[in-house]
mmCIF file of C-alpha atoms in Angstrom:
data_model
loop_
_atom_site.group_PDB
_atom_site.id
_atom_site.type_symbol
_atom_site.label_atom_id
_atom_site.label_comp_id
_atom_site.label_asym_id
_atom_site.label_seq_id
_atom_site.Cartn_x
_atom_site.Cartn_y
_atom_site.Cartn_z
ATOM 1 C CA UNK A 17 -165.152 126.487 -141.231
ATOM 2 C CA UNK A 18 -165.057 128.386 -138.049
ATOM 3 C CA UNK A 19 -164.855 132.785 -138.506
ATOM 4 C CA UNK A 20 -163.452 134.288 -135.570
ATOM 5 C CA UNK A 21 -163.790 137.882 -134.312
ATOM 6 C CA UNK A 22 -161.042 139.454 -132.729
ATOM 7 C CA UNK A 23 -162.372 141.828 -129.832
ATOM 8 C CA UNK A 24 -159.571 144.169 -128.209
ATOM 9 C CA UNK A 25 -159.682 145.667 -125.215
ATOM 10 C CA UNK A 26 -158.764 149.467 -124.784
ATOM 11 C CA UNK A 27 -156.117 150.238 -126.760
ATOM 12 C CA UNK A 28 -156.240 148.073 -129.995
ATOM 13 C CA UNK A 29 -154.553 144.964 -128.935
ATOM 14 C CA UNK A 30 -150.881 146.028 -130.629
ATOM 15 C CA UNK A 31 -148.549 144.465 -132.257
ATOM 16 C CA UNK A 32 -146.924 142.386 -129.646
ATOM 17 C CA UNK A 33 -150.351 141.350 -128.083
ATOM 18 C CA UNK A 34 -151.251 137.680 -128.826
ATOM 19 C CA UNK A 35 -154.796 138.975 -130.334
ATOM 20 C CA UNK A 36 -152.573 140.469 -133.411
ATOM 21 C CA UNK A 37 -150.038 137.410 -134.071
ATOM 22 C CA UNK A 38 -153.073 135.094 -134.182
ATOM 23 C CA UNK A 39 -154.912 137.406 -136.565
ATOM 24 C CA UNK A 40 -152.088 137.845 -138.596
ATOM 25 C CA UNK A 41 -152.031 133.970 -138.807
ATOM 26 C CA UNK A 42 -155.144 132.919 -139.136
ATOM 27 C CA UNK A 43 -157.573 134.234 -142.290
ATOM 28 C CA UNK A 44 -159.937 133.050 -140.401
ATOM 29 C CA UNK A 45 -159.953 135.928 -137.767
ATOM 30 C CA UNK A 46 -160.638 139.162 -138.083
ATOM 31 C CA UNK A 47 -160.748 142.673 -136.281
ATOM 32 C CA UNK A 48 -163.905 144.327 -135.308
ATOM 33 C CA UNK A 49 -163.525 147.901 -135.699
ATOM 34 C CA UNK A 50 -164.616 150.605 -132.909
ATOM 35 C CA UNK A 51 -164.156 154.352 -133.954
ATOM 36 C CA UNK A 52 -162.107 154.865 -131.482
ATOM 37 C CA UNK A 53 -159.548 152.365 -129.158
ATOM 38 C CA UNK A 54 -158.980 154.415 -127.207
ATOM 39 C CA UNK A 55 -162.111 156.676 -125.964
ATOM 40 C CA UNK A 56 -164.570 153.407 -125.953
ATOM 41 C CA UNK A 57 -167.808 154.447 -126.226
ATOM 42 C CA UNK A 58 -170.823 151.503 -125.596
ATOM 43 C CA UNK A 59 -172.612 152.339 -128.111
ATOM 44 C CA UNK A 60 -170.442 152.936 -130.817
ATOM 45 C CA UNK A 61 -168.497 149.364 -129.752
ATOM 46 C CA UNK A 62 -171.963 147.288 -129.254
ATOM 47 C CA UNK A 63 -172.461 148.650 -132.973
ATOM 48 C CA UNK A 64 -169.484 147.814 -134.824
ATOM 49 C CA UNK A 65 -169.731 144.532 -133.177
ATOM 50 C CA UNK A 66 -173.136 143.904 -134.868
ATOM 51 C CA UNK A 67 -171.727 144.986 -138.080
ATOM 52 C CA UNK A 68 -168.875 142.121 -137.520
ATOM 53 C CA UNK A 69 -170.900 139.390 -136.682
ATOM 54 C CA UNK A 70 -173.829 140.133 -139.043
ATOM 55 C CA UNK A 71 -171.221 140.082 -142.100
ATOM 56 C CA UNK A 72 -169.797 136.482 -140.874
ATOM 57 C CA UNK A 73 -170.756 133.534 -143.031
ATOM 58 C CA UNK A 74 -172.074 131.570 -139.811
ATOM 59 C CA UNK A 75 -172.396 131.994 -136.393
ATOM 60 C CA UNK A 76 -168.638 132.540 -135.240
ATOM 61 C CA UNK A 77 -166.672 132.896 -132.407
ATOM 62 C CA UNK A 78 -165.920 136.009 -129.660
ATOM 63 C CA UNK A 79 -162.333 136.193 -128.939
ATOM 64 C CA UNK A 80 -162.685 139.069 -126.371
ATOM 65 C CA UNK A 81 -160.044 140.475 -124.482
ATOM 66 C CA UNK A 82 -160.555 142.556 -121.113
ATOM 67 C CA UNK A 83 -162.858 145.299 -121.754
ATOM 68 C CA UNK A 84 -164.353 143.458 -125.013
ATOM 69 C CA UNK A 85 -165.279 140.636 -122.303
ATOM 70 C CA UNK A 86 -167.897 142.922 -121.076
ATOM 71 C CA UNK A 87 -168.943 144.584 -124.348
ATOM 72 C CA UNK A 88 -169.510 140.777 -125.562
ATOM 73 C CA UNK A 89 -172.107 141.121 -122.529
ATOM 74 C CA UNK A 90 -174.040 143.782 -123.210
ATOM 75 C CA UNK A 91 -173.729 142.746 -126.925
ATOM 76 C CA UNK A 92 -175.434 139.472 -126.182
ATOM 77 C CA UNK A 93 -178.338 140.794 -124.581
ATOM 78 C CA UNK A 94 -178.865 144.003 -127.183
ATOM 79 C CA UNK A 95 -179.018 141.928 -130.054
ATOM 80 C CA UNK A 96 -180.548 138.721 -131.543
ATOM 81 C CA UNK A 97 -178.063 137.473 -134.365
ATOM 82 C CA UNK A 98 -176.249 134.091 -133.408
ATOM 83 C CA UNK A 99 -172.772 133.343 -132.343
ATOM 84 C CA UNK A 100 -170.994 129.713 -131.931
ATOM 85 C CA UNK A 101 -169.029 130.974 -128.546
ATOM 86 C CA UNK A 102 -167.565 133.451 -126.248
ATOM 87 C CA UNK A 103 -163.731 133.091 -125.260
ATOM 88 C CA UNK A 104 -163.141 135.630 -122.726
ATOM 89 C CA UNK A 105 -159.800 136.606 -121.549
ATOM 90 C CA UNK A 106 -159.250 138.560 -118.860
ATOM 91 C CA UNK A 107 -162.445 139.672 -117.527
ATOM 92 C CA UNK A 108 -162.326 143.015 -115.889
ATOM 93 C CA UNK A 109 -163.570 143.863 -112.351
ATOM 94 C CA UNK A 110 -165.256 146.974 -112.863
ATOM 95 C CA UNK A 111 -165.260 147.761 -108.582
ATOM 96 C CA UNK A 112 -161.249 147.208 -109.367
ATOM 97 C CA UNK A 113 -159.537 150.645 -108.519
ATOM 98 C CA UNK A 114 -157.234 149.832 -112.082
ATOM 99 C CA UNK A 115 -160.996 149.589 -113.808
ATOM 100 C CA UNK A 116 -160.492 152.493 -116.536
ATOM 101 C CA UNK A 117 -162.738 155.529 -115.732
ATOM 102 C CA UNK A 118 -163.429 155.925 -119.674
ATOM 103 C CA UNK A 119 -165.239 152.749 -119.340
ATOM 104 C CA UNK A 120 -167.759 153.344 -117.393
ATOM 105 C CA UNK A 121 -170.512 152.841 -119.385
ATOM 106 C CA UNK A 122 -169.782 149.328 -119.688
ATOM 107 C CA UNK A 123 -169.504 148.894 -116.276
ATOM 108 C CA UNK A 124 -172.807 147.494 -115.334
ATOM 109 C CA UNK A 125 -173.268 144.152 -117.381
ATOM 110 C CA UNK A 126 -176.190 142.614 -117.942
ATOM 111 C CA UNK A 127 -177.362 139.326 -115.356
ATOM 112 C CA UNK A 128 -177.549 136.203 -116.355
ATOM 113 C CA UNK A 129 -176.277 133.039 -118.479
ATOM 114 C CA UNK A 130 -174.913 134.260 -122.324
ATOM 115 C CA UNK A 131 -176.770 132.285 -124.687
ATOM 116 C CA UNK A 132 -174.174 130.299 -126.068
ATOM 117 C CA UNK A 133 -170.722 128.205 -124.962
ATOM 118 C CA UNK A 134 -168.426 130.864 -122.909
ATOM 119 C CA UNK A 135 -164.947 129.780 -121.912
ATOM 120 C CA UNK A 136 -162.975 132.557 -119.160
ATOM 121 C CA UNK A 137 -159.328 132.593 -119.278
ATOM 122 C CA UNK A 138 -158.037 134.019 -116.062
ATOM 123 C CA UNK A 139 -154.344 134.923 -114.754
ATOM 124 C CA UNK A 140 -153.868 134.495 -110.996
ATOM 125 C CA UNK A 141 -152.250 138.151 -110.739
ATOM 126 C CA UNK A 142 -154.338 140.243 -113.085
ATOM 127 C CA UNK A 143 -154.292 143.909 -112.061
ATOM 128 C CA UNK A 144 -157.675 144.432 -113.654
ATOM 129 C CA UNK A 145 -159.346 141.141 -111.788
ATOM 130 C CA UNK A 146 -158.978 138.745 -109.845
ATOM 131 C CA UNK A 147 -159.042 134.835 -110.029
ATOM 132 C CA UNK A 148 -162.492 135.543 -107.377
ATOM 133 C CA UNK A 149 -164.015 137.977 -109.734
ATOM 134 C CA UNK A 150 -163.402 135.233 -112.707
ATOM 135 C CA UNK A 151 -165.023 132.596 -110.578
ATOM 136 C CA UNK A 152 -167.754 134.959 -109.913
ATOM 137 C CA UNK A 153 -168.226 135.750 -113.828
ATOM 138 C CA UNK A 154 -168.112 132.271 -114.736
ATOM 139 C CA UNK A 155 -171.097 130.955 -112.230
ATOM 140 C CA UNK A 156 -173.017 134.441 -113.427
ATOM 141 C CA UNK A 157 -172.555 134.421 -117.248
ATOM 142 C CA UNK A 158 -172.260 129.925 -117.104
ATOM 143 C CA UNK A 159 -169.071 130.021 -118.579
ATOM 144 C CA UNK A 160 -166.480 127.046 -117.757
ATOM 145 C CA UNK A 161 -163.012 128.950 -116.518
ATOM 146 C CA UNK A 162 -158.863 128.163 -116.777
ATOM 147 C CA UNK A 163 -156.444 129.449 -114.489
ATOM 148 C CA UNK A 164 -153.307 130.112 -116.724
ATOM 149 C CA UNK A 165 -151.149 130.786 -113.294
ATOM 150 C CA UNK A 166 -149.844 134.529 -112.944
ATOM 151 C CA UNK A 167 -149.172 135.996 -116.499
ATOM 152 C CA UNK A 168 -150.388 139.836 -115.746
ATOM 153 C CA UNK A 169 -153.196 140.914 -118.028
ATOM 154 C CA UNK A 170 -152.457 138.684 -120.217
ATOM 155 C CA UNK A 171 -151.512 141.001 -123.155
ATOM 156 C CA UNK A 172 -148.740 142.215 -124.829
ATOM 157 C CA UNK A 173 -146.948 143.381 -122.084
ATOM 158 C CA UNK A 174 -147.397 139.249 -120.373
ATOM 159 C CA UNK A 175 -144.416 138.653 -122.650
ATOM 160 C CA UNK A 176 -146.773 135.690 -124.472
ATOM 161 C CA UNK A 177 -146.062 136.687 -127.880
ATOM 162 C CA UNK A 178 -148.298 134.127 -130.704
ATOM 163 C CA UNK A 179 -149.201 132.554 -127.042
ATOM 164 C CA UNK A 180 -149.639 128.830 -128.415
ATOM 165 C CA UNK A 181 -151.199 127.552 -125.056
ATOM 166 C CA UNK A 182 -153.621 130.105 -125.777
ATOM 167 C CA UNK A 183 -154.388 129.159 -129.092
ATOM 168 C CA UNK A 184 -154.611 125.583 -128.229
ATOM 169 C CA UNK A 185 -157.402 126.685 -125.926
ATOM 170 C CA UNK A 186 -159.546 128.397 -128.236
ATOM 171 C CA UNK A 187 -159.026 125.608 -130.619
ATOM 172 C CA UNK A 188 -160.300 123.108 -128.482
ATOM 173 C CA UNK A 189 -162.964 125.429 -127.575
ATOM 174 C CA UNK A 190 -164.247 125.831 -130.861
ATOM 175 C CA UNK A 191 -164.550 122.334 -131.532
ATOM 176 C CA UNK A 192 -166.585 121.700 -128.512
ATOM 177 C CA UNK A 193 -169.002 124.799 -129.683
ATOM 178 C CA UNK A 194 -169.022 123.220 -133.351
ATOM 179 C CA UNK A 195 -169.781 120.020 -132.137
ATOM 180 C CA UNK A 196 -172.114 120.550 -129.798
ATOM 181 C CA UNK A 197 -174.089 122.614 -132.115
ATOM 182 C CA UNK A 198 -173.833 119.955 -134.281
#
């Protein structure tokens, strides 16, 4: 059976954020856990992402949100241990005025394609990036890319709630990663 790791952006992923009701619905997913949501520090997030993935039972999935879409990137490339997939919502442009200054250390992701299945979910009015920058991403990193049409940020404040479109997509994604590492 699939294990899922939920990756937040800056600020948790709260209650009302579509990262939370799936993890509170699925046993299957759980949180990795940063010292601090808030103040993200590379190092300190590229670590307790190690420490989730090495504790999985298999290879699992990355279900990154915003900034987490470019930890997941300098993750991949600092260490060796195996996941099934990347699902990457909402990929930050880091040249985007909105691009947090307390971030800037993960700013400058590596080149090149991720070593396993990648899947960017894109809104066509993110503040944060655009539909271009996704594009851009998803020839860069190899990734295959939906448009979800103009939903924000695609967080809590997107008004999505459990988002079940959502869901469906990483469900469908993580059967294509499970069988084609079959």
């Amino acid at each position: 059976m699939t294990e899922f790791i939920i990756l937040p952006g800056i600020g948790g992923s709260g209650e009302t954020h579509w990262q939370s009701h799936w993890e509170m619905g699925n046993p299957q997913m759980r949180r990795f856990r940063p010292r601090d949501w808030d103040r993200p520090d590379l190092d300190d997030w590229l670590a307790a992402l190690d420490r989730a993935v090495a504790a999985a039972n298999g290879p699992p999935v990355l279900v990154a949100h915003s900034l987490a879409c470019l930890l997941v990137i300098h993750w991949q490339r600092a260490s060796s241990l195996p996941i099934a997939g990347a699902f990457l919502v909402a990929v930050p442009d880091p040249d985007s005025p909105a691009f947090p200054t307390e971030a800037a250390a993960f700013a400058k992701t590596p080149v090149g394609d991720l070593r396993c299945p990648s899947l960017i979910v894109a809104s066509s009015d993110d503040p944060y990036g655009t539909l271009d920058h996704a594009h851009a991403k998803a020839g860069e990193w190899g990734s295959r890319i939906v448009e979800i049409g103009p939903v924000g940020h695609i967080n809590g404040q997107s008004g999505l709630g459990a988002w079940p479109e959502g869901l469906a997509l990483l469900t469908a994604f993580a059967q294509q990663t499970m069988r084609a590492g079959a």
